[in-house]
Amino acid sequence: MKDYLRRHIWILSKLYENPRGLTYKEFEYEWGRTELNSLKTPLPKRTFADCLRAIEEAFDIEISSDARNGYRYRIVNREWLEKDNVKDWLLSAFAVNGLLQDSKGLRDRVMYETIPSGNAYLLKVLDCMKANRVINLVYQDFFDEEPCEILLEPYFVRVFHQRWYVIGAMRNAPDGEEPEERTKQGRIRRYALDRVKYLEATEDTFKLPRGFTVESYFADAFEPEVLKAERIRIKATDINHRRDYLRKLPIHWSQREVENHSDYSIFEVTVMPTYDFIQHILSMSSEVEVLSPNYVREEVVRWVKEIAKIYGLKTLDF
């Protein structure tokens, strides 16, 4: 079974790293050279074809080979996959794993960003999402002295800043909040899995609202809150090439460069000015400046003043 999986992952990694594709002869030649094939077993064409069908089914991808492409096997719907962040991430992860298996000398030269905790509950949450089953979790928030019990309809999961989060609709009202106070938007909450003390599936089921996707939920925010999305103007300087970094890795999908000057640019993003957004702006220090709206700018200034106090800079004139 181990060799079977290794062969599949190896073929997938070769397909992923070669957009133009490879011929069967090239696959056969490379299979004879890889460290994975320590016994130097052949790669019969029938076995190869069976592997391709299994990969197509497991990853929902289309692999083809035709005369116009020199009978090269390649992923046909690659452009579509690149728009599907989950599948693209999953495929690239398997491809990298296949490469590391293929060359053991690289294992000590590649480092991933680790997720310290919360993984223990992730598979259980995903299983409940698949079955549309309500989960019962005991959650210990940093702001509360005692843990609370929550009934949640798990809609989405997300990894953010090295933490897994489950996002869904609460079925029970938290302490001090009456059920009638929970608007449809207010019922949607997010919980970090590393703060979950206990989690189990219940017998109750739910229906995911039609057209409600994780992309639509996070469309206007890093971490959605009951706030209005604002068009925020940000000045990015050439200090440490910050504006170049923002061009390559935008703050948000809505980011647009609206002005381009000799030593700075003005960018606009349309997001909710949440705590996480403000913290992200602060993480770029003096390389960026919030220009408008004024209340968002003032919130950044408030945090700068707090930081200045910590370092004893009480004479600063703001």
PDB file of C-alpha atoms in Angstrom:
ATOM      1  CA  MET A   1       0.000   0.000   0.000  1.00  0.00           C
ATOM      2  CA  LYS A   2       2.856   2.381   0.841  1.00  0.00           C
ATOM      3  CA  ASP A   3       4.447   1.872  -2.593  1.00  0.00           C
ATOM      4  CA  TYR A   4       1.031   2.292  -4.218  1.00  0.00           C
ATOM      5  CA  LEU A   5       0.516   5.685  -2.578  1.00  0.00           C
ATOM      6  CA  ARG A   6       4.070   6.790  -3.238  1.00  0.00           C
ATOM      7  CA  ARG A   7       3.670   6.024  -6.947  1.00  0.00           C
ATOM      8  CA  HIS A   8       0.451   8.019  -7.141  1.00  0.00           C
ATOM      9  CA  ILE A   9       1.951  11.020  -5.322  1.00  0.00           C
ATOM     10  CA  TRP A  10       5.063  10.846  -7.485  1.00  0.00           C
ATOM     11  CA  ILE A  11       3.013  10.857 -10.729  1.00  0.00           C
ATOM     12  CA  LEU A  12       0.883  13.718  -9.408  1.00  0.00           C
ATOM     13  CA  SER A  13       3.972  15.752  -8.513  1.00  0.00           C
ATOM     14  CA  LYS A  14       5.399  15.244 -12.017  1.00  0.00           C
ATOM     15  CA  LEU A  15       2.125  16.360 -13.603  1.00  0.00           C
ATOM     16  CA  TYR A  16       1.991  19.429 -11.372  1.00  0.00           C
ATOM     17  CA  GLU A  17       5.573  20.553 -11.956  1.00  0.00           C
ATOM     18  CA  ASN A  18       5.387  20.053 -15.730  1.00  0.00           C
ATOM     19  CA  PRO A  19       2.507  22.169 -17.132  1.00  0.00           C
ATOM     20  CA  ARG A  20       3.330  21.082 -20.719  1.00  0.00           C
ATOM     21  CA  GLY A  21       3.101  17.458 -19.649  1.00  0.00           C
ATOM     22  CA  LEU A  22       5.290  14.382 -20.023  1.00  0.00           C
ATOM     23  CA  THR A  23       5.093  11.430 -22.376  1.00  0.00           C
ATOM     24  CA  TYR A  24       4.674   7.920 -21.038  1.00  0.00           C
ATOM     25  CA  LYS A  25       8.285   7.187 -22.025  1.00  0.00           C
ATOM     26  CA  GLU A  26       9.456  10.182 -19.983  1.00  0.00           C
ATOM     27  CA  PHE A  27       7.437   9.017 -16.980  1.00  0.00           C
ATOM     28  CA  GLU A  28       8.877   5.526 -17.403  1.00  0.00           C
ATOM     29  CA  TYR A  29      12.434   6.880 -17.607  1.00  0.00           C
ATOM     30  CA  GLU A  30      12.027   9.170 -14.568  1.00  0.00           C
ATOM     31  CA  TRP A  31      10.423   6.361 -12.553  1.00  0.00           C
ATOM     32  CA  GLY A  32      13.516   4.241 -13.166  1.00  0.00           C
ATOM     33  CA  ARG A  33      15.725   7.003 -11.741  1.00  0.00           C
ATOM     34  CA  THR A  34      13.744   8.163  -8.695  1.00  0.00           C
ATOM     35  CA  GLU A  35      14.835   7.292  -5.162  1.00  0.00           C
ATOM     36  CA  LEU A  36      11.243   6.264  -4.448  1.00  0.00           C
ATOM     37  CA  ASN A  37      11.673   3.291  -6.741  1.00  0.00           C
ATOM     38  CA  SER A  38      14.438   1.686  -4.705  1.00  0.00           C
ATOM     39  CA  LEU A  39      13.647  -1.774  -6.136  1.00  0.00           C
ATOM     40  CA  LYS A  40      13.826  -0.375  -9.690  1.00  0.00           C
ATOM     41  CA  THR A  41      10.480  -1.884 -10.614  1.00  0.00           C
ATOM     42  CA  PRO A  42       9.066  -1.037 -14.059  1.00  0.00           C
ATOM     43  CA  LEU A  43       6.082   1.240 -14.680  1.00  0.00           C
ATOM     44  CA  PRO A  44       3.810  -0.802 -16.978  1.00  0.00           C
ATOM     45  CA  LYS A  45       1.523   1.270 -19.162  1.00  0.00           C
ATOM     46  CA  ARG A  46      -1.583  -0.382 -17.709  1.00  0.00           C
ATOM     47  CA  THR A  47      -0.445   0.393 -14.168  1.00  0.00           C
ATOM     48  CA  PHE A  48       0.327   3.946 -15.257  1.00  0.00           C
ATOM     49  CA  ALA A  49      -3.173   4.320 -16.759  1.00  0.00           C
ATOM     50  CA  ASP A  50      -4.760   2.974 -13.556  1.00  0.00           C
ATOM     51  CA  CYS A  51      -2.792   5.533 -11.532  1.00  0.00           C
ATOM     52  CA  LEU A  52      -3.979   8.378 -13.762  1.00  0.00           C
ATOM     53  CA  ARG A  53      -7.625   7.357 -13.362  1.00  0.00           C
ATOM     54  CA  ALA A  54      -7.248   7.123  -9.578  1.00  0.00           C
ATOM     55  CA  ILE A  55      -5.609  10.571  -9.435  1.00  0.00           C
ATOM     56  CA  GLU A  56      -8.375  12.096 -11.575  1.00  0.00           C
ATOM     57  CA  GLU A  57     -11.041  10.682  -9.290  1.00  0.00           C
ATOM     58  CA  ALA A  58      -9.315  11.535  -6.007  1.00  0.00           C
ATOM     59  CA  PHE A  59      -8.446  15.132  -6.899  1.00  0.00           C
ATOM     60  CA  ASP A  60     -11.244  15.916  -9.370  1.00  0.00           C
ATOM     61  CA  ILE A  61      -8.834  16.853 -12.134  1.00  0.00           C
ATOM     62  CA  GLU A  62      -8.746  16.022 -15.833  1.00  0.00           C
ATOM     63  CA  ILE A  63      -5.655  14.433 -17.358  1.00  0.00           C
ATOM     64  CA  SER A  64      -5.368  13.919 -21.093  1.00  0.00           C
ATOM     65  CA  SER A  65      -2.906  13.092 -23.842  1.00  0.00           C
ATOM     66  CA  ASP A  66      -3.411  13.729 -27.551  1.00  0.00           C
ATOM     67  CA  ALA A  67      -1.383  13.830 -30.741  1.00  0.00           C
ATOM     68  CA  ARG A  68      -1.447  17.640 -30.951  1.00  0.00           C
ATOM     69  CA  ASN A  69       0.443  17.769 -27.673  1.00  0.00           C
ATOM     70  CA  GLY A  70       2.935  15.089 -28.671  1.00  0.00           C
ATOM     71  CA  TYR A  71       1.050  12.509 -26.607  1.00  0.00           C
ATOM     72  CA  ARG A  72       2.085  14.302 -23.439  1.00  0.00           C
ATOM     73  CA  TYR A  73       0.035  13.608 -20.331  1.00  0.00           C
ATOM     74  CA  ARG A  74      -0.937  16.849 -18.607  1.00  0.00           C
ATOM     75  CA  ILE A  75      -3.555  18.400 -16.328  1.00  0.00           C
ATOM     76  CA  VAL A  76      -6.091  19.893 -18.734  1.00  0.00           C
ATOM     77  CA  ASN A  77      -8.061  22.059 -16.303  1.00  0.00           C
ATOM     78  CA  ARG A  78      -4.986  23.604 -14.691  1.00  0.00           C
ATOM     79  CA  GLU A  79      -6.161  27.211 -15.094  1.00  0.00           C
ATOM     80  CA  TRP A  80      -9.457  26.356 -13.407  1.00  0.00           C
ATOM     81  CA  LEU A  81      -7.619  24.624 -10.581  1.00  0.00           C
ATOM     82  CA  GLU A  82      -5.482  27.705  -9.947  1.00  0.00           C
ATOM     83  CA  LYS A  83      -8.707  29.623  -9.248  1.00  0.00           C
ATOM     84  CA  ASP A  84      -9.760  27.005  -6.702  1.00  0.00           C
ATOM     85  CA  ASN A  85      -7.512  27.879  -3.757  1.00  0.00           C
ATOM     86  CA  VAL A  86      -8.234  24.722  -1.785  1.00  0.00           C
ATOM     87  CA  LYS A  87      -7.525  22.301  -4.626  1.00  0.00           C
ATOM     88  CA  ASP A  88      -4.490  24.246  -5.799  1.00  0.00           C
ATOM     89  CA  TRP A  89      -3.089  24.280  -2.257  1.00  0.00           C
ATOM     90  CA  LEU A  90      -3.803  20.565  -1.839  1.00  0.00           C
ATOM     91  CA  LEU A  91      -2.232  19.655  -5.171  1.00  0.00           C
ATOM     92  CA  SER A  92       0.843  21.787  -4.565  1.00  0.00           C
ATOM     93  CA  ALA A  93       1.244  20.262  -1.080  1.00  0.00           C
ATOM     94  CA  PHE A  94       1.143  16.752  -2.530  1.00  0.00           C
ATOM     95  CA  ALA A  95       3.500  17.790  -5.324  1.00  0.00           C
ATOM     96  CA  VAL A  96       6.050  19.183  -2.854  1.00  0.00           C
ATOM     97  CA  ASN A  97       5.722  16.051  -0.713  1.00  0.00           C
ATOM     98  CA  GLY A  98       6.349  13.938  -3.792  1.00  0.00           C
ATOM     99  CA  LEU A  99       9.467  15.938  -4.627  1.00  0.00           C
ATOM    100  CA  LEU A 100      10.793  15.578  -1.072  1.00  0.00           C
ATOM    101  CA  GLN A 101      10.156  11.839  -1.192  1.00  0.00           C
ATOM    102  CA  ASP A 102      11.896  11.715  -4.549  1.00  0.00           C
ATOM    103  CA  SER A 103      14.979  13.476  -3.209  1.00  0.00           C
ATOM    104  CA  LYS A 104      15.620  12.720   0.454  1.00  0.00           C
ATOM    105  CA  GLY A 105      18.516  15.176   0.453  1.00  0.00           C
ATOM    106  CA  LEU A 106      16.015  18.051   0.322  1.00  0.00           C
ATOM    107  CA  ARG A 107      14.139  17.093   3.484  1.00  0.00           C
ATOM    108  CA  ASP A 108      16.462  19.081   5.763  1.00  0.00           C
ATOM    109  CA  ARG A 109      16.373  22.074   3.412  1.00  0.00           C
ATOM    110  CA  VAL A 110      12.636  22.817   3.306  1.00  0.00           C
ATOM    111  CA  MET A 111      10.674  24.377   6.192  1.00  0.00           C
ATOM    112  CA  TYR A 112       6.903  24.738   6.387  1.00  0.00           C
ATOM    113  CA  GLU A 113       4.987  27.257   8.474  1.00  0.00           C
ATOM    114  CA  THR A 114       3.733  25.033  11.267  1.00  0.00           C
ATOM    115  CA  ILE A 115       0.333  25.231  12.956  1.00  0.00           C
ATOM    116  CA  PRO A 116       1.147  24.545  16.637  1.00  0.00           C
ATOM    117  CA  SER A 117      -2.249  23.311  17.830  1.00  0.00           C
ATOM    118  CA  GLY A 118      -5.879  22.759  16.908  1.00  0.00           C
ATOM    119  CA  ASN A 119      -5.164  20.016  14.395  1.00  0.00           C
ATOM    120  CA  ALA A 120      -6.642  17.361  16.673  1.00  0.00           C
ATOM    121  CA  TYR A 121     -10.184  18.609  16.058  1.00  0.00           C
ATOM    122  CA  LEU A 122      -9.827  19.588  12.410  1.00  0.00           C
ATOM    123  CA  LEU A 123     -10.704  16.219  10.876  1.00  0.00           C
ATOM    124  CA  LYS A 124     -13.717  15.840  13.160  1.00  0.00           C
ATOM    125  CA  VAL A 125     -14.980  19.298  12.152  1.00  0.00           C
ATOM    126  CA  LEU A 126     -14.490  18.510   8.468  1.00  0.00           C
ATOM    127  CA  ASP A 127     -16.364  15.247   8.892  1.00  0.00           C
ATOM    128  CA  CYS A 128     -19.284  17.112  10.502  1.00  0.00           C
ATOM    129  CA  MET A 129     -19.221  19.696   7.706  1.00  0.00           C
ATOM    130  CA  LYS A 130     -19.451  16.924   5.140  1.00  0.00           C
ATOM    131  CA  ALA A 131     -22.508  15.442   6.877  1.00  0.00           C
ATOM    132  CA  ASN A 132     -24.008  18.876   7.735  1.00  0.00           C
ATOM    133  CA  ARG A 133     -24.040  17.833  11.368  1.00  0.00           C
ATOM    134  CA  VAL A 134     -24.208  20.270  14.293  1.00  0.00           C
ATOM    135  CA  ILE A 135     -21.230  20.156  16.653  1.00  0.00           C
ATOM    136  CA  ASN A 136     -21.155  20.630  20.409  1.00  0.00           C
ATOM    137  CA  LEU A 137     -17.965  22.254  21.605  1.00  0.00           C
ATOM    138  CA  VAL A 138     -16.593  23.499  24.905  1.00  0.00           C
ATOM    139  CA  TYR A 139     -14.673  26.693  24.217  1.00  0.00           C
ATOM    140  CA  GLN A 140     -12.290  28.678  26.405  1.00  0.00           C
ATOM    141  CA  ASP A 141     -11.963  32.246  25.141  1.00  0.00           C
ATOM    142  CA  PHE A 142      -9.004  34.354  26.305  1.00  0.00           C
ATOM    143  CA  PHE A 143     -11.471  37.004  27.517  1.00  0.00           C
ATOM    144  CA  ASP A 144     -13.573  34.663  29.680  1.00  0.00           C
ATOM    145  CA  GLU A 145     -12.619  33.075  32.986  1.00  0.00           C
ATOM    146  CA  GLU A 146     -14.734  29.977  32.423  1.00  0.00           C
ATOM    147  CA  PRO A 147     -15.261  27.864  29.269  1.00  0.00           C
ATOM    148  CA  CYS A 148     -18.681  27.916  27.607  1.00  0.00           C
ATOM    149  CA  GLU A 149     -20.638  25.238  25.761  1.00  0.00           C
ATOM    150  CA  ILE A 150     -21.641  26.063  22.205  1.00  0.00           C
ATOM    151  CA  LEU A 151     -23.869  24.383  19.641  1.00  0.00           C
ATOM    152  CA  LEU A 152     -22.550  25.332  16.221  1.00  0.00           C
ATOM    153  CA  GLU A 153     -23.523  24.685  12.622  1.00  0.00           C
ATOM    154  CA  PRO A 154     -20.024  24.364  11.090  1.00  0.00           C
ATOM    155  CA  TYR A 155     -20.092  26.199   7.741  1.00  0.00           C
ATOM    156  CA  PHE A 156     -16.407  26.775   6.951  1.00  0.00           C
ATOM    157  CA  VAL A 157     -12.867  26.256   8.216  1.00  0.00           C
ATOM    158  CA  ARG A 158      -9.982  28.611   7.657  1.00  0.00           C
ATOM    159  CA  VAL A 159      -6.299  28.766   8.550  1.00  0.00           C
ATOM    160  CA  PHE A 160      -5.186  32.284   9.511  1.00  0.00           C
ATOM    161  CA  HIS A 161      -1.997  33.381  11.259  1.00  0.00           C
ATOM    162  CA  GLN A 162      -1.032  29.794  12.113  1.00  0.00           C
ATOM    163  CA  ARG A 163      -4.437  28.903  13.591  1.00  0.00           C
ATOM    164  CA  TRP A 164      -7.334  26.820  12.322  1.00  0.00           C
ATOM    165  CA  TYR A 165     -10.747  28.430  12.763  1.00  0.00           C
ATOM    166  CA  VAL A 166     -14.235  26.981  12.382  1.00  0.00           C
ATOM    167  CA  ILE A 167     -16.905  29.464  11.276  1.00  0.00           C
ATOM    168  CA  GLY A 168     -20.588  28.787  11.629  1.00  0.00           C
ATOM    169  CA  ALA A 169     -23.981  29.721  13.048  1.00  0.00           C
ATOM    170  CA  MET A 170     -24.631  29.437  16.781  1.00  0.00           C
ATOM    171  CA  ARG A 171     -27.743  27.564  17.838  1.00  0.00           C
ATOM    172  CA  ASN A 172     -27.621  28.512  21.509  1.00  0.00           C
ATOM    173  CA  ALA A 173     -27.302  32.057  22.838  1.00  0.00           C
ATOM    174  CA  PRO A 174     -24.118  32.847  24.804  1.00  0.00           C
ATOM    175  CA  ASP A 175     -24.379  34.065  28.402  1.00  0.00           C
ATOM    176  CA  GLY A 176     -25.980  37.478  28.638  1.00  0.00           C
ATOM    177  CA  GLU A 177     -27.385  37.395  25.122  1.00  0.00           C
ATOM    178  CA  GLU A 178     -31.011  36.603  24.432  1.00  0.00           C
ATOM    179  CA  PRO A 179     -31.872  34.446  21.392  1.00  0.00           C
ATOM    180  CA  GLU A 180     -33.978  37.220  19.856  1.00  0.00           C
ATOM    181  CA  GLU A 181     -30.931  39.522  19.934  1.00  0.00           C
ATOM    182  CA  ARG A 182     -29.061  37.257  17.559  1.00  0.00           C
ATOM    183  CA  THR A 183     -29.526  38.591  14.057  1.00  0.00           C
ATOM    184  CA  LYS A 184     -28.689  36.379  11.113  1.00  0.00           C
ATOM    185  CA  GLN A 185     -25.340  38.147  10.798  1.00  0.00           C
ATOM    186  CA  GLY A 186     -24.728  38.121  14.552  1.00  0.00           C
ATOM    187  CA  ARG A 187     -25.234  34.356  14.759  1.00  0.00           C
ATOM    188  CA  ILE A 188     -22.219  33.716  12.551  1.00  0.00           C
ATOM    189  CA  ARG A 189     -19.206  33.279  14.817  1.00  0.00           C
ATOM    190  CA  ARG A 190     -15.668  31.996  14.466  1.00  0.00           C
ATOM    191  CA  TYR A 191     -13.797  29.825  16.941  1.00  0.00           C
ATOM    192  CA  ALA A 192     -10.087  29.016  17.068  1.00  0.00           C
ATOM    193  CA  LEU A 193      -9.591  25.259  17.310  1.00  0.00           C
ATOM    194  CA  ASP A 194      -6.614  25.687  19.627  1.00  0.00           C
ATOM    195  CA  ARG A 195      -9.031  27.061  22.266  1.00  0.00           C
ATOM    196  CA  VAL A 196     -11.476  24.175  22.036  1.00  0.00           C
ATOM    197  CA  LYS A 197     -11.476  21.991  25.139  1.00  0.00           C
ATOM    198  CA  TYR A 198     -13.891  19.362  23.856  1.00  0.00           C
ATOM    199  CA  LEU A 199     -15.767  18.747  20.607  1.00  0.00           C
ATOM    200  CA  GLU A 200     -18.285  16.125  19.522  1.00  0.00           C
ATOM    201  CA  ALA A 201     -20.828  15.598  16.750  1.00  0.00           C
ATOM    202  CA  THR A 202     -24.521  15.723  17.616  1.00  0.00           C
ATOM    203  CA  GLU A 203     -27.445  13.993  15.921  1.00  0.00           C
ATOM    204  CA  ASP A 204     -28.866  17.338  14.729  1.00  0.00           C
ATOM    205  CA  THR A 205     -28.299  18.430  11.158  1.00  0.00           C
ATOM    206  CA  PHE A 206     -28.442  21.773   9.340  1.00  0.00           C
ATOM    207  CA  LYS A 207     -28.634  23.225   5.827  1.00  0.00           C
ATOM    208  CA  LEU A 208     -25.918  25.527   4.546  1.00  0.00           C
ATOM    209  CA  PRO A 209     -27.606  28.735   3.295  1.00  0.00           C
ATOM    210  CA  ARG A 210     -27.880  28.725  -0.487  1.00  0.00           C
ATOM    211  CA  GLY A 211     -25.073  30.640  -2.175  1.00  0.00           C
ATOM    212  CA  PHE A 212     -23.232  31.205   1.114  1.00  0.00           C
ATOM    213  CA  THR A 213     -19.519  30.510   0.562  1.00  0.00           C
ATOM    214  CA  VAL A 214     -16.355  31.116   2.520  1.00  0.00           C
ATOM    215  CA  GLU A 215     -15.256  33.548  -0.210  1.00  0.00           C
ATOM    216  CA  SER A 216     -18.419  35.617   0.120  1.00  0.00           C
ATOM    217  CA  TYR A 217     -18.167  35.634   3.907  1.00  0.00           C
ATOM    218  CA  PHE A 218     -14.601  36.952   3.892  1.00  0.00           C
ATOM    219  CA  ALA A 219     -15.084  39.173   0.814  1.00  0.00           C
ATOM    220  CA  ASP A 220     -14.918  42.451   2.734  1.00  0.00           C
ATOM    221  CA  ALA A 221     -12.720  41.606   5.687  1.00  0.00           C
ATOM    222  CA  PHE A 222      -9.763  39.807   7.161  1.00  0.00           C
ATOM    223  CA  GLU A 223     -11.981  38.655  10.036  1.00  0.00           C
ATOM    224  CA  PRO A 224     -15.640  39.691   9.624  1.00  0.00           C
ATOM    225  CA  GLU A 225     -17.309  41.695  12.359  1.00  0.00           C
ATOM    226  CA  VAL A 226     -20.550  43.650  12.413  1.00  0.00           C
ATOM    227  CA  LEU A 227     -18.908  46.613  10.668  1.00  0.00           C
ATOM    228  CA  LYS A 228     -19.433  48.453   7.438  1.00  0.00           C
ATOM    229  CA  ALA A 229     -16.892  47.843   4.682  1.00  0.00           C
ATOM    230  CA  GLU A 230     -14.980  51.054   3.967  1.00  0.00           C
ATOM    231  CA  ARG A 231     -12.882  52.242   1.050  1.00  0.00           C
ATOM    232  CA  ILE A 232      -9.544  52.772   2.778  1.00  0.00           C
ATOM    233  CA  ARG A 233      -6.723  54.727   1.137  1.00  0.00           C
ATOM    234  CA  ILE A 234      -3.200  53.672   2.065  1.00  0.00           C
ATOM    235  CA  LYS A 235       0.085  55.318   1.163  1.00  0.00           C
ATOM    236  CA  ALA A 236       2.899  52.821   0.609  1.00  0.00           C
ATOM    237  CA  THR A 237       6.448  54.117   0.376  1.00  0.00           C
ATOM    238  CA  ASP A 238       9.617  52.698  -1.133  1.00  0.00           C
ATOM    239  CA  ILE A 239      11.041  52.092   2.345  1.00  0.00           C
ATOM    240  CA  ASN A 240      12.148  48.443   2.257  1.00  0.00           C
ATOM    241  CA  HIS A 241      10.341  48.225  -1.126  1.00  0.00           C
ATOM    242  CA  ARG A 242       6.980  48.091   0.642  1.00  0.00           C
ATOM    243  CA  ARG A 243       4.913  49.164  -2.356  1.00  0.00           C
ATOM    244  CA  ASP A 244       6.617  46.488  -4.474  1.00  0.00           C
ATOM    245  CA  TYR A 245       5.674  43.905  -1.850  1.00  0.00           C
ATOM    246  CA  LEU A 246       2.071  45.123  -1.868  1.00  0.00           C
ATOM    247  CA  ARG A 247       1.943  44.836  -5.642  1.00  0.00           C
ATOM    248  CA  LYS A 248       3.036  41.222  -5.420  1.00  0.00           C
ATOM    249  CA  LEU A 249       1.072  40.300  -2.282  1.00  0.00           C
ATOM    250  CA  PRO A 250      -1.994  42.566  -1.948  1.00  0.00           C
ATOM    251  CA  ILE A 251      -3.493  43.323   1.460  1.00  0.00           C
ATOM    252  CA  HIS A 252      -6.884  42.225   0.161  1.00  0.00           C
ATOM    253  CA  TRP A 253      -8.365  41.035  -3.125  1.00  0.00           C
ATOM    254  CA  SER A 254     -10.045  44.456  -3.605  1.00  0.00           C
ATOM    255  CA  GLN A 255      -6.706  46.303  -3.554  1.00  0.00           C
ATOM    256  CA  ARG A 256      -6.124  48.762  -6.413  1.00  0.00           C
ATOM    257  CA  GLU A 257      -3.161  51.052  -7.072  1.00  0.00           C
ATOM    258  CA  VAL A 258      -4.829  54.393  -7.792  1.00  0.00           C
ATOM    259  CA  GLU A 259      -1.799  56.708  -7.754  1.00  0.00           C
ATOM    260  CA  ASN A 260       1.828  56.102  -8.674  1.00  0.00           C
ATOM    261  CA  HIS A 261       4.476  58.664  -7.670  1.00  0.00           C
ATOM    262  CA  SER A 262       8.268  58.686  -7.755  1.00  0.00           C
ATOM    263  CA  ASP A 263       8.748  57.376  -4.211  1.00  0.00           C
ATOM    264  CA  TYR A 264       5.307  56.188  -3.126  1.00  0.00           C
ATOM    265  CA  SER A 265       1.960  54.883  -4.329  1.00  0.00           C
ATOM    266  CA  ILE A 266      -1.608  55.183  -3.101  1.00  0.00           C
ATOM    267  CA  PHE A 267      -3.592  51.964  -2.789  1.00  0.00           C
ATOM    268  CA  GLU A 268      -7.284  51.533  -2.081  1.00  0.00           C
ATOM    269  CA  VAL A 269      -8.890  48.527  -0.403  1.00  0.00           C
ATOM    270  CA  THR A 270     -12.548  48.000   0.467  1.00  0.00           C
ATOM    271  CA  VAL A 271     -12.650  46.133   3.768  1.00  0.00           C
ATOM    272  CA  MET A 272     -14.142  46.243   7.239  1.00  0.00           C
ATOM    273  CA  PRO A 273     -11.611  48.103   9.439  1.00  0.00           C
ATOM    274  CA  THR A 274     -11.468  45.273  11.973  1.00  0.00           C
ATOM    275  CA  TYR A 275      -8.945  44.698  14.728  1.00  0.00           C
ATOM    276  CA  ASP A 276      -7.024  42.234  12.525  1.00  0.00           C
ATOM    277  CA  PHE A 277      -6.851  44.744   9.674  1.00  0.00           C
ATOM    278  CA  ILE A 278      -5.509  47.498  11.966  1.00  0.00           C
ATOM    279  CA  GLN A 279      -2.909  45.105  13.375  1.00  0.00           C
ATOM    280  CA  HIS A 280      -1.815  44.175   9.848  1.00  0.00           C
ATOM    281  CA  ILE A 281      -1.358  47.849   8.982  1.00  0.00           C
ATOM    282  CA  LEU A 282       0.670  48.383  12.162  1.00  0.00           C
ATOM    283  CA  SER A 283       2.880  45.401  11.284  1.00  0.00           C
ATOM    284  CA  MET A 284       4.188  47.386   8.296  1.00  0.00           C
ATOM    285  CA  SER A 285       5.352  50.186  10.600  1.00  0.00           C
ATOM    286  CA  SER A 286       6.410  53.461   8.928  1.00  0.00           C
ATOM    287  CA  GLU A 287       6.369  51.893   5.480  1.00  0.00           C
ATOM    288  CA  VAL A 288       2.629  52.596   5.106  1.00  0.00           C
ATOM    289  CA  GLU A 289       0.221  55.333   6.180  1.00  0.00           C
ATOM    290  CA  VAL A 290      -3.564  55.241   6.345  1.00  0.00           C
ATOM    291  CA  LEU A 291      -4.848  58.388   4.660  1.00  0.00           C
ATOM    292  CA  SER A 292      -8.621  57.938   4.941  1.00  0.00           C
ATOM    293  CA  PRO A 293     -11.246  57.570   6.253  1.00  0.00           C
ATOM    294  CA  ASN A 294     -10.230  59.701   9.209  1.00  0.00           C
ATOM    295  CA  TYR A 295     -11.680  57.441  11.924  1.00  0.00           C
ATOM    296  CA  VAL A 296      -9.582  54.507  10.666  1.00  0.00           C
ATOM    297  CA  ARG A 297      -6.502  56.727  10.593  1.00  0.00           C
ATOM    298  CA  GLU A 298      -7.274  57.842  14.172  1.00  0.00           C
ATOM    299  CA  GLU A 299      -7.572  54.221  15.289  1.00  0.00           C
ATOM    300  CA  VAL A 300      -4.075  53.544  13.939  1.00  0.00           C
ATOM    301  CA  VAL A 301      -2.802  56.668  15.727  1.00  0.00           C
ATOM    302  CA  ARG A 302      -4.389  55.441  18.974  1.00  0.00           C
ATOM    303  CA  TRP A 303      -2.430  52.209  18.738  1.00  0.00           C
ATOM    304  CA  VAL A 304       0.771  54.090  17.911  1.00  0.00           C
ATOM    305  CA  LYS A 305       0.295  56.177  21.054  1.00  0.00           C
ATOM    306  CA  GLU A 306      -0.187  53.030  23.133  1.00  0.00           C
ATOM    307  CA  ILE A 307       3.031  51.593  21.704  1.00  0.00           C
ATOM    308  CA  ALA A 308       4.850  54.866  22.420  1.00  0.00           C
ATOM    309  CA  LYS A 309       3.734  54.751  26.074  1.00  0.00           C
ATOM    310  CA  ILE A 310       5.100  51.233  26.473  1.00  0.00           C
ATOM    311  CA  TYR A 311       8.524  52.460  25.328  1.00  0.00           C
ATOM    312  CA  GLY A 312       8.377  55.602  27.495  1.00  0.00           C
ATOM    313  CA  LEU A 313       7.983  58.008  24.574  1.00  0.00           C
ATOM    314  CA  LYS A 314       5.488  60.232  26.398  1.00  0.00           C
ATOM    315  CA  THR A 315       6.708  63.518  24.937  1.00  0.00           C
ATOM    316  CA  LEU A 316       5.709  62.687  21.369  1.00  0.00           C
ATOM    317  CA  ASP A 317       3.405  65.294  19.858  1.00  0.00           C
ATOM    318  CA  PHE A 318       0.561  63.561  18.025  1.00  0.00           C
TER     319      PHE A 318
END
